[in-house]
XYZ file of C-alpha atoms in Angstrom:
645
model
C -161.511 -74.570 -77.443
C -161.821 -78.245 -77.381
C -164.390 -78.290 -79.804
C -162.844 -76.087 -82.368
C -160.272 -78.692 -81.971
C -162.381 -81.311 -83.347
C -163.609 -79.468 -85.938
C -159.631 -78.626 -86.784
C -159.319 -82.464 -86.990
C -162.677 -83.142 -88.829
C -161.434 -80.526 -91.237
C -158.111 -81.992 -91.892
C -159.914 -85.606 -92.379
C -161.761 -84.341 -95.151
C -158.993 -82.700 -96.507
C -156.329 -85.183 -97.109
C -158.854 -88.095 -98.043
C -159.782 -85.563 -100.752
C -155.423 -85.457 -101.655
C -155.234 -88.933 -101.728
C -157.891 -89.272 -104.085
C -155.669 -87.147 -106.335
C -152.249 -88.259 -106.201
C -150.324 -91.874 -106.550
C -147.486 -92.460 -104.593
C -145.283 -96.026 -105.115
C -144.271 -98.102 -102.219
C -142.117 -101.016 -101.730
C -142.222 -103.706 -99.265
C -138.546 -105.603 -98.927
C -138.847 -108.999 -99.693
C -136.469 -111.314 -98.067
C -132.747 -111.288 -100.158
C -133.725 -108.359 -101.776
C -131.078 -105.471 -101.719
C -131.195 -101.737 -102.646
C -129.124 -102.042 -106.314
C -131.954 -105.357 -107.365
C -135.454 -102.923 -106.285
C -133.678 -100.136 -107.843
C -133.246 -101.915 -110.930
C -136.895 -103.694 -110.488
C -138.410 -99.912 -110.321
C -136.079 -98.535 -113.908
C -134.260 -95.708 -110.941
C -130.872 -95.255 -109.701
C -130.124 -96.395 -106.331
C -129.379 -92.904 -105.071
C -133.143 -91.938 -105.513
C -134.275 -94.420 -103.364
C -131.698 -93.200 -100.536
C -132.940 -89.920 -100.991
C -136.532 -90.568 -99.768
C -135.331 -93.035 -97.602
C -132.055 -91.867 -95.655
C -132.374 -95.087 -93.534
C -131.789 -97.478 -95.451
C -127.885 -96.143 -96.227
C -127.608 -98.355 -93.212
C -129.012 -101.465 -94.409
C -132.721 -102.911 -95.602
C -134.640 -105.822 -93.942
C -137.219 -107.757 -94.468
C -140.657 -106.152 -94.550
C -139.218 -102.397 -94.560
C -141.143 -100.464 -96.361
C -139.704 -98.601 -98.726
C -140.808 -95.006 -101.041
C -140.049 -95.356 -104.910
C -139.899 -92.346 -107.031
C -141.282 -92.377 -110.532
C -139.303 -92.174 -113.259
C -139.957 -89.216 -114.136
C -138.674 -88.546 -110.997
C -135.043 -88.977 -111.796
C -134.765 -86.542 -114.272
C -134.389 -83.966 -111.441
C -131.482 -85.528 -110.279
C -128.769 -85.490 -112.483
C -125.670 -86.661 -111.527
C -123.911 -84.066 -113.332
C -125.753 -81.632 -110.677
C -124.734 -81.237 -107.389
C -127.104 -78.602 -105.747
C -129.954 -76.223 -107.235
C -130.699 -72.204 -106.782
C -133.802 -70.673 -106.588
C -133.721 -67.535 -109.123
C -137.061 -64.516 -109.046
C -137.673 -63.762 -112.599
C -136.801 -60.090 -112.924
C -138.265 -57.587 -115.527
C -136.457 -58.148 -118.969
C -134.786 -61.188 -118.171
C -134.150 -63.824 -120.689
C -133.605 -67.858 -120.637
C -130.192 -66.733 -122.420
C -129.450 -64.018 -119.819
C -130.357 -66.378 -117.060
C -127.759 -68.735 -118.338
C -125.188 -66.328 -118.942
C -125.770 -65.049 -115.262
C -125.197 -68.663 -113.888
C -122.942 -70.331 -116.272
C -125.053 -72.962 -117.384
C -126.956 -73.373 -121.187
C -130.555 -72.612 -121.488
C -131.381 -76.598 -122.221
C -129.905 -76.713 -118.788
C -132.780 -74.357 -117.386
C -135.608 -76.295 -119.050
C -134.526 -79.504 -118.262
C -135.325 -78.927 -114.401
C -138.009 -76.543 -115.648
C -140.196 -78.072 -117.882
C -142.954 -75.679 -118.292
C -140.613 -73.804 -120.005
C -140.511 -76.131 -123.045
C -144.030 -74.510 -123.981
C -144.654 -71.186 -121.986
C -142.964 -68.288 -122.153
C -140.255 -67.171 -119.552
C -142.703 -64.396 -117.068
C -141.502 -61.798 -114.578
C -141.749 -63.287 -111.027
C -141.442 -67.108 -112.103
C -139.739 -68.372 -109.525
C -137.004 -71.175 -111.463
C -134.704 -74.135 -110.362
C -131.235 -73.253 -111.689
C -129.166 -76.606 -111.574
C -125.422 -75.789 -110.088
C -123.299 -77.976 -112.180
C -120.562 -79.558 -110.800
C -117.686 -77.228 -112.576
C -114.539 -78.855 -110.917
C -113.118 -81.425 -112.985
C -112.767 -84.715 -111.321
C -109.326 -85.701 -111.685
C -107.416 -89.039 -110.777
C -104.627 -88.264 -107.773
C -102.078 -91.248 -106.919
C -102.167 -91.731 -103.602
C -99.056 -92.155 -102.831
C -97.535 -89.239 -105.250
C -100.262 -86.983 -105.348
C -100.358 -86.494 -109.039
C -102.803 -86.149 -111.408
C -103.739 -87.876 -114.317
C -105.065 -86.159 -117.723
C -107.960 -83.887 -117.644
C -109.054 -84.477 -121.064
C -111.874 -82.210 -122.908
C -113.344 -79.915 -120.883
C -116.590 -77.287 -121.023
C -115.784 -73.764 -121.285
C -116.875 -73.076 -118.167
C -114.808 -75.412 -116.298
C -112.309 -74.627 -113.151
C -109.281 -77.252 -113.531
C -107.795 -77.409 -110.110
C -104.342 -79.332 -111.272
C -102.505 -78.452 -108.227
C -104.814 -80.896 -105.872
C -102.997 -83.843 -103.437
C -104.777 -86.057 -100.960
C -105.280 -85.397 -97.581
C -105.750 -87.678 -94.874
C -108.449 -87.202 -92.475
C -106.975 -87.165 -88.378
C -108.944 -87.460 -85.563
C -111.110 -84.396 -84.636
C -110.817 -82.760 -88.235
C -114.124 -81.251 -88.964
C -115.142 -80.134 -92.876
C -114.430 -76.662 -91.367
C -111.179 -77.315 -90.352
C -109.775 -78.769 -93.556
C -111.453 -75.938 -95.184
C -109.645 -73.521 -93.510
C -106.249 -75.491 -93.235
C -106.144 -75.168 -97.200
C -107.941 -71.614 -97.560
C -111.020 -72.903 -99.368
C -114.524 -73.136 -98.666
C -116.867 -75.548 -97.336
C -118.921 -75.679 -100.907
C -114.989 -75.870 -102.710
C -114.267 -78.983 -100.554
C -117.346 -80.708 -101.139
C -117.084 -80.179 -104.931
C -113.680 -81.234 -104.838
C -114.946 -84.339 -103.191
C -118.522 -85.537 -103.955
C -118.649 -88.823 -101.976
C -118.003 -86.634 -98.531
C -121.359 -86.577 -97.202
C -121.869 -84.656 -94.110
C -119.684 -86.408 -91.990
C -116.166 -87.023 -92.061
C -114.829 -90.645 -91.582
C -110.936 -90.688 -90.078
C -108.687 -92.228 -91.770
C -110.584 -90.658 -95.653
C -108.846 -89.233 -98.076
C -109.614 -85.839 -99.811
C -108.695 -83.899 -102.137
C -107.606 -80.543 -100.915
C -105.324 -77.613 -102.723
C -101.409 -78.012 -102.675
C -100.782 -74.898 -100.183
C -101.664 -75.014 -97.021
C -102.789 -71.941 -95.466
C -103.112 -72.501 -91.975
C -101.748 -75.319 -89.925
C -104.179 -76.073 -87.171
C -106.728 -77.914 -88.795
C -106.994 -80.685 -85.488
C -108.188 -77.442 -83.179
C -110.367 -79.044 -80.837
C -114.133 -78.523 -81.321
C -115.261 -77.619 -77.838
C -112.343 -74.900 -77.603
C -113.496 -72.953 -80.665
C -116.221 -72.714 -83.101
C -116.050 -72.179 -87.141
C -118.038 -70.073 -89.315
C -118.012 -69.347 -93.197
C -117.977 -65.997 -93.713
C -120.578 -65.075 -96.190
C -121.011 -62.990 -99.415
C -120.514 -59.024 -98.818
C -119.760 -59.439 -95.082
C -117.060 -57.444 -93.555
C -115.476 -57.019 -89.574
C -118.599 -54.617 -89.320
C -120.928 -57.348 -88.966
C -119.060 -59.781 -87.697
C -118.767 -57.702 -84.340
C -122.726 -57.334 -84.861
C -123.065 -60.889 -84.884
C -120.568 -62.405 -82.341
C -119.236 -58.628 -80.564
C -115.737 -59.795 -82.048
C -113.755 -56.787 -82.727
C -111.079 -56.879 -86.086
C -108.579 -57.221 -83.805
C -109.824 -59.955 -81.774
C -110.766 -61.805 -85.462
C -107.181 -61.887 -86.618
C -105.098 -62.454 -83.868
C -107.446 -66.123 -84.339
C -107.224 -66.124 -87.791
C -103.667 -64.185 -89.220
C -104.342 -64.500 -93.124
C -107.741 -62.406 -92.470
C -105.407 -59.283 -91.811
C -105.864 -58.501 -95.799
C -109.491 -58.225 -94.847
C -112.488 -61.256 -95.132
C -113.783 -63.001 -98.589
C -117.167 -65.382 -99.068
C -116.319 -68.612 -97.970
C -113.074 -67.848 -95.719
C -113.282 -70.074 -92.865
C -112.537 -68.484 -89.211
C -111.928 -69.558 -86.329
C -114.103 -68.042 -83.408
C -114.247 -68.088 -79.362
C -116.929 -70.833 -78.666
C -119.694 -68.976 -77.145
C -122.790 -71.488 -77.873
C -123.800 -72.916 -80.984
C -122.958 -70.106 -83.217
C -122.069 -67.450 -80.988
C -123.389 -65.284 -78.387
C -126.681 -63.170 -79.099
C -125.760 -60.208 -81.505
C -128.166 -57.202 -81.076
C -130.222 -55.749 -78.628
C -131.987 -53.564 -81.303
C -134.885 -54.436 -82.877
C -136.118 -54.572 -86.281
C -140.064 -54.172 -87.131
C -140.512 -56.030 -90.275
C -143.895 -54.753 -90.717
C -142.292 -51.489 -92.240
C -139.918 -53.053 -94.880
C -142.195 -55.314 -97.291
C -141.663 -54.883 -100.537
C -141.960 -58.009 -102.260
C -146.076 -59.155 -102.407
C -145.744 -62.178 -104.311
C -147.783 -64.475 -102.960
C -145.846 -66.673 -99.968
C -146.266 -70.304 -100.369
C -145.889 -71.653 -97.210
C -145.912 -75.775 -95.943
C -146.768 -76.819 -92.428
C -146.016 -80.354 -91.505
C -148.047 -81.027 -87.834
C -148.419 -84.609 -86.278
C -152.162 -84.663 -86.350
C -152.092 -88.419 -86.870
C -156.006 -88.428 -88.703
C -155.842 -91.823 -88.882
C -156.894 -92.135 -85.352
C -159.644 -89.214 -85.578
C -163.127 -90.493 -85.820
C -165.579 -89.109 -88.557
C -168.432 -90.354 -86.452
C -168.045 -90.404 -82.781
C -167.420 -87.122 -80.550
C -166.532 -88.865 -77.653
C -163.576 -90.802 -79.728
C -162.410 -87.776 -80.546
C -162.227 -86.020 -77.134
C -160.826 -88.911 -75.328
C -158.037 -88.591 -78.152
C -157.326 -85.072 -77.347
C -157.595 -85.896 -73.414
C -154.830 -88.847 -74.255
C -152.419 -86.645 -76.914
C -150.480 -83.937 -75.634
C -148.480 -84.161 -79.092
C -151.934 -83.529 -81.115
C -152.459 -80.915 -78.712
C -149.361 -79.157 -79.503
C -150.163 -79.684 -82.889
C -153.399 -77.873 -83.002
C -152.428 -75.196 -80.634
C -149.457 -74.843 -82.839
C -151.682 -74.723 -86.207
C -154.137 -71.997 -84.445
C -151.161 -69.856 -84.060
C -149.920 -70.428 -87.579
C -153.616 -69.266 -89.111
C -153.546 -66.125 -86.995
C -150.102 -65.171 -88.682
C -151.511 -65.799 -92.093
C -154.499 -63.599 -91.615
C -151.926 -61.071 -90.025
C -150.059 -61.056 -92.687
C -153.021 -60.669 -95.256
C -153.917 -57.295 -92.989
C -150.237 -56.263 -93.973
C -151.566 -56.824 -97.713
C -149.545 -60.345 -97.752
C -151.325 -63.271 -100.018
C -150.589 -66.815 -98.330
C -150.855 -70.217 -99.820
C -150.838 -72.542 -96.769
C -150.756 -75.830 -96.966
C -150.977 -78.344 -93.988
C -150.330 -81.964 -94.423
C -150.215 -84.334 -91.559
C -146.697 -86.250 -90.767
C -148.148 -88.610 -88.398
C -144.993 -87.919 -86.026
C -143.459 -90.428 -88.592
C -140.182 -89.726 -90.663
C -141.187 -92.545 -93.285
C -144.223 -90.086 -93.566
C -142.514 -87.292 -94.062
C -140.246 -88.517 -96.943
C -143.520 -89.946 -98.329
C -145.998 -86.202 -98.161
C -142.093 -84.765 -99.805
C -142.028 -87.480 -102.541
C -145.748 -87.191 -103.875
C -146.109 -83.702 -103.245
C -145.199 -80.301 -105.691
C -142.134 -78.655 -103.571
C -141.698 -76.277 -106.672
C -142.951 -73.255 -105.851
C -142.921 -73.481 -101.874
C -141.346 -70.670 -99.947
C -140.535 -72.418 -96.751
C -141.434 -75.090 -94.803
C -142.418 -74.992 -90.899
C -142.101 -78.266 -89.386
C -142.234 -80.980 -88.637
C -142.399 -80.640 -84.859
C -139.916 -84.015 -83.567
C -136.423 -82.523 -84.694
C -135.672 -85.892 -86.297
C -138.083 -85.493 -88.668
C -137.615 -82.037 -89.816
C -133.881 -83.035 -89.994
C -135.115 -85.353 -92.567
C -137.554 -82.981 -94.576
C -134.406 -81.137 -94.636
C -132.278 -83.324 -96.212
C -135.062 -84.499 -98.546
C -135.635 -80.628 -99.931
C -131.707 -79.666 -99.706
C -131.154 -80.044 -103.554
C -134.253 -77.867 -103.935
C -132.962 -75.363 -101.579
C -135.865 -75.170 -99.841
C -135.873 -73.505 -96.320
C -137.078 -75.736 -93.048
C -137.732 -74.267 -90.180
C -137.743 -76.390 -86.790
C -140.183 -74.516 -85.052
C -140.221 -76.186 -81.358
C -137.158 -78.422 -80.415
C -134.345 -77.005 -78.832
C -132.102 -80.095 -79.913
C -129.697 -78.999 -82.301
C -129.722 -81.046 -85.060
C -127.194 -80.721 -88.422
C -130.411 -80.837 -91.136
C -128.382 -79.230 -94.180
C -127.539 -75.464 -95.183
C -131.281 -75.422 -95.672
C -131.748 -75.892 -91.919
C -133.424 -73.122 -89.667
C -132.811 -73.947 -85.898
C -135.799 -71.394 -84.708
C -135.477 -72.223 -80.881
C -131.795 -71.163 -79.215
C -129.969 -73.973 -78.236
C -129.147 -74.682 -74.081
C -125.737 -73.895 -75.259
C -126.662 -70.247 -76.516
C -128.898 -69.682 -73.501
C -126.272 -70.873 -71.085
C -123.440 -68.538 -72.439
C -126.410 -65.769 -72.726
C -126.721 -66.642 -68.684
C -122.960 -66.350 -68.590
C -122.390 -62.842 -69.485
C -125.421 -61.515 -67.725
C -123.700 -62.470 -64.631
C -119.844 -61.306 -65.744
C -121.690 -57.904 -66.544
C -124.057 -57.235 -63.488
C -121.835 -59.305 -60.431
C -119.343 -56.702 -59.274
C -119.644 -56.069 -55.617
C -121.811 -59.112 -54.942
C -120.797 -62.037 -52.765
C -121.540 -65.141 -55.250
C -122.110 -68.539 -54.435
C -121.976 -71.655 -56.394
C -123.899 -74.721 -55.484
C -123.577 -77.745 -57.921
C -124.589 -81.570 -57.794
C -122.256 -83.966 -58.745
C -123.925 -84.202 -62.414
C -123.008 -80.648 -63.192
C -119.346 -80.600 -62.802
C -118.937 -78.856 -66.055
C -121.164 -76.025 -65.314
C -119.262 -75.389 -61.626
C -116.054 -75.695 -63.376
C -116.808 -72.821 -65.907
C -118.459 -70.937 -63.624
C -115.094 -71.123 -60.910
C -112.948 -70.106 -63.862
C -115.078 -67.420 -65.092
C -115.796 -66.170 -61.345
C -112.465 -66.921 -59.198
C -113.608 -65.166 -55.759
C -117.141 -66.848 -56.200
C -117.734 -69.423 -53.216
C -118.555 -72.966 -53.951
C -120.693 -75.008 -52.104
C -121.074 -78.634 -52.143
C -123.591 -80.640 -51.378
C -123.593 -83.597 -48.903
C -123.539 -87.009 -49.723
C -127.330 -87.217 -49.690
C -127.875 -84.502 -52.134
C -129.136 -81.898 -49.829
C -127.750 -79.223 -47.738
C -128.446 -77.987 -44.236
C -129.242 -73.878 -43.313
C -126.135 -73.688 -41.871
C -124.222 -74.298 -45.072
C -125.684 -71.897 -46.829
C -125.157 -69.261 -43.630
C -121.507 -70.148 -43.611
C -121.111 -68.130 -47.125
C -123.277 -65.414 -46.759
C -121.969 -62.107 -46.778
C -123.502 -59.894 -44.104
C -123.127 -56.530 -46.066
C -123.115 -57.358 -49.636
C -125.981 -58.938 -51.951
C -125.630 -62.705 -51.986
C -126.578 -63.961 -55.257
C -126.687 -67.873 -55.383
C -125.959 -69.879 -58.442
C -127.652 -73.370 -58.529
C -126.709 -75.545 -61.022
C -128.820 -79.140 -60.769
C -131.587 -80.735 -62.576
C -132.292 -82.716 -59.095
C -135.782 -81.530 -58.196
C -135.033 -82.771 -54.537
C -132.164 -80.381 -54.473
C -133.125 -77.655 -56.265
C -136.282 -77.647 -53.507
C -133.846 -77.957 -50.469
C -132.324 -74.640 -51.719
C -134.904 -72.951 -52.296
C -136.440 -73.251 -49.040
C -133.719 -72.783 -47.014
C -132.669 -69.268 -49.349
C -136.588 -68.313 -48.261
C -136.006 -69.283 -44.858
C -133.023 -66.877 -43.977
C -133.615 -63.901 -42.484
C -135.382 -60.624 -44.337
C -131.898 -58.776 -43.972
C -130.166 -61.403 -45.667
C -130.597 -60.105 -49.681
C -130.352 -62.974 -51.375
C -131.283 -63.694 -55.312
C -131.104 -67.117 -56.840
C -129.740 -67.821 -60.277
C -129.827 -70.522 -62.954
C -128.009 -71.370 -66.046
C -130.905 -73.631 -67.032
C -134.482 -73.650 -66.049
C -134.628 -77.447 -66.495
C -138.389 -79.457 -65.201
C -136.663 -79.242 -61.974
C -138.530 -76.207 -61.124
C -141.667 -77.455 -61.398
C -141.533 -80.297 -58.972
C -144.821 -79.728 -57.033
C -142.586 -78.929 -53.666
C -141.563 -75.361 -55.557
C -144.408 -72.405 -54.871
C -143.929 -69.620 -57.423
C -144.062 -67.571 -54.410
C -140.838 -68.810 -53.152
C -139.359 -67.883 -56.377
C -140.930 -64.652 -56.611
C -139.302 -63.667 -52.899
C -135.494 -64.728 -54.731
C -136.418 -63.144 -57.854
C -135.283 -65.984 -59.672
C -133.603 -65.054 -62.724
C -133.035 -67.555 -65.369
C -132.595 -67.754 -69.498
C -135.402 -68.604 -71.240
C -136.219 -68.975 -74.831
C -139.626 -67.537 -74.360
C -141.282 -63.834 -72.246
C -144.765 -63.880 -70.842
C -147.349 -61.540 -72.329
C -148.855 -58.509 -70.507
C -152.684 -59.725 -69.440
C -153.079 -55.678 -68.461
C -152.222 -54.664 -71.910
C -152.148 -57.335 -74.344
C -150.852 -57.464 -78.141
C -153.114 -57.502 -80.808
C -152.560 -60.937 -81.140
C -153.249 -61.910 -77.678
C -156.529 -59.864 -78.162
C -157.684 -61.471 -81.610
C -156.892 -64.743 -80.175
C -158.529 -64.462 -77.257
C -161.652 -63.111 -79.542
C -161.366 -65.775 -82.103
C -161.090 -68.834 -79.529
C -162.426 -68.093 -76.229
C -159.307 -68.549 -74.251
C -155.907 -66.889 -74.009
C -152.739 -68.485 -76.160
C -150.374 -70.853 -74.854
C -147.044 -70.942 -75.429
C -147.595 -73.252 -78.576
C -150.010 -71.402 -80.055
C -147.618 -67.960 -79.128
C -144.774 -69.986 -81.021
C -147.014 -70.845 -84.037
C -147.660 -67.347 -84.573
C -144.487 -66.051 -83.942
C -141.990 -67.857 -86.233
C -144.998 -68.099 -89.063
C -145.176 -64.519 -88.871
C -141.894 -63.680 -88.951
C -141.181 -66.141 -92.061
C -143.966 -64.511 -93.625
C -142.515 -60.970 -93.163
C -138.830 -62.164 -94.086
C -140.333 -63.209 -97.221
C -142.064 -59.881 -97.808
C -138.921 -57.630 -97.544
C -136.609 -59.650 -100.000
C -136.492 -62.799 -102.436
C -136.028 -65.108 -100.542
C -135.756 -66.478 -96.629
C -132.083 -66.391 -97.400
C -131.852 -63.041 -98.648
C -133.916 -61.852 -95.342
C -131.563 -62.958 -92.524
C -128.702 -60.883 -92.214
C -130.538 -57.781 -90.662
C -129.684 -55.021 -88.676
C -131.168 -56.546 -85.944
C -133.194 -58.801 -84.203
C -136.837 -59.218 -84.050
C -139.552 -59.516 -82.016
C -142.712 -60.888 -81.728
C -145.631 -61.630 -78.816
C -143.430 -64.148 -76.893
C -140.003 -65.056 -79.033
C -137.413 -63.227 -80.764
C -135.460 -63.959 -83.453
C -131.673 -63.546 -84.838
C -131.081 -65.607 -87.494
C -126.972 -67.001 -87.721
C -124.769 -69.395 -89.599
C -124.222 -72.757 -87.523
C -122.456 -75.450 -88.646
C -124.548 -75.881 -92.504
C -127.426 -74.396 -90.863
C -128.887 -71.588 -89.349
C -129.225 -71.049 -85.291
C -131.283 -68.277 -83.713
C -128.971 -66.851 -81.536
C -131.928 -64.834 -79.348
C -133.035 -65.381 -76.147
C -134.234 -63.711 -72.402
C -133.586 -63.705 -69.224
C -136.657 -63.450 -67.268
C -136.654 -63.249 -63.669
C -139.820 -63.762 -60.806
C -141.021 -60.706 -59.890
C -142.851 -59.794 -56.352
C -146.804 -59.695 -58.246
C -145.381 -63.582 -59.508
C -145.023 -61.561 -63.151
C -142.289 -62.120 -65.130
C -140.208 -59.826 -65.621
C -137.928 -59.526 -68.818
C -134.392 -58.293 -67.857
C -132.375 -58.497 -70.591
């Protein structure tokens, strides 16, 4: 495998040395005094272009930044008069003039952000940008009377909203909470307001509607969660996605009683991120494709080539010895090239394209700012969840999935933001229920360090007879504390909550240490690096049957996937977890893609799916999208795991 590797990176070399020969880029290196408004001007481009491609500097330039100009040609796809883009599939018999119609803008607006169109002919499948004007007229509102001043001439089309007053933001109001106080949605409140960003400031003022609909717009965060409902959803799925009955959704949220519209904002039980996990039935993709356009796909990987030598094997193996991240990265990419061919077998074209982000955000606005985003499907990547947050935000306005394939942060990218790993949060409340549903009749224990008070107060409230057992002072506990709560007749499951590998070994050798007739099973809300201090045997969790969530289930070496097979043909050696995960959510983009328009249009399923080691349901979360699917995998007696739920 490790010299396939090299040959990946020898490849890639070649590759983007033959790129750069074809395409110019500007860059900009801050001289001292110099400001964003005077380069700006220097370069003929607005200021806001330049914050675009490079979000940092909304903080402040210094000396010897260096800084990625657009082109001036570049502007023209960022009008200020626009304030977002869609992404519209040609269909049979469609016209410039229908298109317009359909969307409310003129057909000069359609060429102007498509400029091919200004000489070829409008085709069935062109995929188009269709510019989403900004429709609400901005009006002047006193802010101490809350009136308006005149409106003036305005374009057919145009919404007035002349019963608007200002709003003050409090502490703890959220963009979903004003939204809901006034009975609007997030996309009304950010038209009404432009300059909101994605933050809220306290102390701003808004514009919101006259009528307020709902008077708890301070609710605090970590009691509840919000979510937009979205076009053509009902109470149906709702209780698919979050097991919410109607009931349960309006005694929350009273004006929902007439029943829900797009864009109503409700408030929901915090369970996670975005919920708790929605379906245990599974959807095979495979069987729905419809769509075989081919599927443009981008893959941003930290290979770094910089540092790969052209000339020296030895360089190059002492870099892969030294680079777990270009490890990753590779595994990662052998995964994503299995998926492709995969999908080809399903009669799927791909267009892959893999460019190399260095690990570096600056190089990620760069590869976004010389590169043609027109036509791209999706993006996967970049791996650091900083720097996908920024491809993002640097592909929002062209609506333009990106899919975080690896870090479990959650991170607030845009409403073009796919989450693909579940969140601690989701996992933890998965954890949760699996123990509310299966603990009746057992005698529970909880032991917690001092670090996790949170987890042992949520688990006392949500198990009142459960025992609780404390630590000493040294962070370690003796046999006979643990023998003090056992129950002699019924199971004893034990519920350790600590990321203290010194701890979490103490317990587990004393729990192996009891007696055979003591039935005792250990539990975790989070299988942190704490169970792999070098002190923990496998066996010892095998004998517990350790049972913890996971975002990941092992494959079946006795009966492996097709996958697992091919790879194993292809490469010599089995797939690891990275190159399991580069197949997985590559594949599963790819098959979304094939059974509808667009990755949007493929997410609200029936159901989750499934692939060789990850799963995936697909949920609104904050702007974004969360994958609200996970496992619980225990130890079993052969040291397999086991997938219980």
């Amino acid at each position: 495998m490790k010299g396939i590797k090299i040959g990946f990176l020898l490849f890639f070399v070649a590759l983007t040395t033959a790129a750069a020969a074809q395409t110019s880029y500007k860059s900009h290196n801050v001289k001292q005094g110099e400001t964003v408004f005077s380069i700006a001007k220097q370069y003929g481009v607005t200021e806001e272009a330049i914050y675009r491609l490079n979000p940092d500097a909304r903080q402040g330039i210094q000396e010897n930044n260096i800084l990625i100009i657009p082109t001036a040609d570049d502007q023209t796809n960022y009008s200020e008069q626009v304030v977002d883009f869609k992404r519209h599939r040609v269909k049979r018999k469609e016209t410039l003039f229908s298109i317009a119609q359909k969307y409310g803008v003129t057909v000069d607006d359609i060429k102007k952000y498509n400029k091919r169109l200004y000489s070829e002919q409008l085709r069935k499948g062109d995929k188009i940008m269709i510019p989403v004007l900004e429709r609400t007229v901005v009006v002047t509102t006193d802010a101490n009377t809350g009136n308006t001043g005149n409106t003036g001439n305005l374009p057919d089309n145009t919404t007035v909203k002349d019963t608007t007053k200002v709003h003050t933001v409090l502490p703890k109001e959220t963009k979903y909470g004003i939204a809901r106080k006034y009975g609007i949605s997030i996309a009304e409140l950010e038209a009404l307001n432009p300059q909101i960003g994605d933050t809220l400031q306290m102390g701003a003022v808004l514009k919101v509607p006259q009528n307020e609909v709902v008077a708890d717009a301070t609710v605090d965060d970590s009691l509840y969660d919000f979510y937009e409902v979205q076009p053509k959803e009902g109470f149906y799925r709702l209780k698919v996605k979050f097991g919410l009955t109607e009931d349960e959704i309006v005694a929350l949220n009273p004006y929902a009683k007439d029943g829900l519209k797009a864009g109503m904002i409700l408030k929901l039980p915090k369970m996670g991120d975005a919920g708790t996990e929605a379906s245990a039935n599974v959807v095979n993709l495979e069987y729905q494709i419809s769509n075989y356009d081919t599927k443009k796909l981008v893959v941003m990987l930290p290979f770094n080539l910089t540092k790969v030598s052209r000339d020296s094997v030895e360089a190059n193996e002492d870099l892969l010895i030294n680079s777990r991240t270009l490890n990753i990265a590779l595994d990662f990419y052998s995964g994503v090239m299995m998926a492709a061919d995969f999908a080809k077998d399903k009669g799927l074209s791909v267009d892959l394209q893999i460019l190399d982000t260095e690990g570096k955000s600056s190089k990620v606005n760069q590869l976004i700012a010389q590169g043609n985003f027109d036509e791209v499907d999706a993006v996967i990547g970049p791996l650091f969840q900083k720097n996908a947050t920024s491809a993002s935000n640097a592909l929002r306005r062209a609506d333009i999935p990106v899919l975080s394939p690896l870090s479990n942060q959650q991170a607030n990218g845009g409403r073009n933001f796919f989450n693909t790993v579940p969140s601690n949060d989701f996992l933890e409340a998965r954890m949760m229920e699996y123990l509310q549903a299966n603990s009746a009749g057992k005698n529970l224990i909880i032991i917690a360090d001092a670090k996790k008070a949170r987890e042992k107060n949520m688990l006392r409230n949500a198990f009142p007879n459960a025992k609780v057992l404390d630590p000493r002072e040294e962070q370690f506990l003796y046999v006979v504390d643990i023998q003090n709560q056992l129950d002699p007749i019924a199971d004893n499951w034990v519920v350790l909550a600590s990321d203290n590998p010194v701890l979490v070994s103490n317990v587990i050798g004393l729990l192996n240490g009891l007696p055979p007739d003591k039935a005792v099973r250990l539990f975790t809300l989070d299988k942190s690096d704490a169970y792999e201090f070098e002190d923990i045997q496998n066996s010892n969790l095998a004998r517990l049957k350790f049972t913890y969530p996971s975002v990941y289930r092992s494959f079946d070496y006795d009966n492996p996937e097709a996958f697992v097979t091919s790879y194993k043909n292809k490469y010599g050696v089995y797939p690891n977890r990275f190159a399991i995960r580069g197949f997985d959510v590559t594949y599963d983009c790819l098959l979304r893609l094939g059974m509808a328009e667009s990755l949007y249009d493929a997410i609200d399923l029936d159901g989750e799916t499934q692939y060789v080691g990850n799963k995936f349901f697909y949920v609104r979360s904050g702007s974004g999208y969360a994958n609200n699917a996970g496992y619980i995998m225990m130890y079993g007696e052969d040291l397999k795991l086991i997938e219980v739920e």
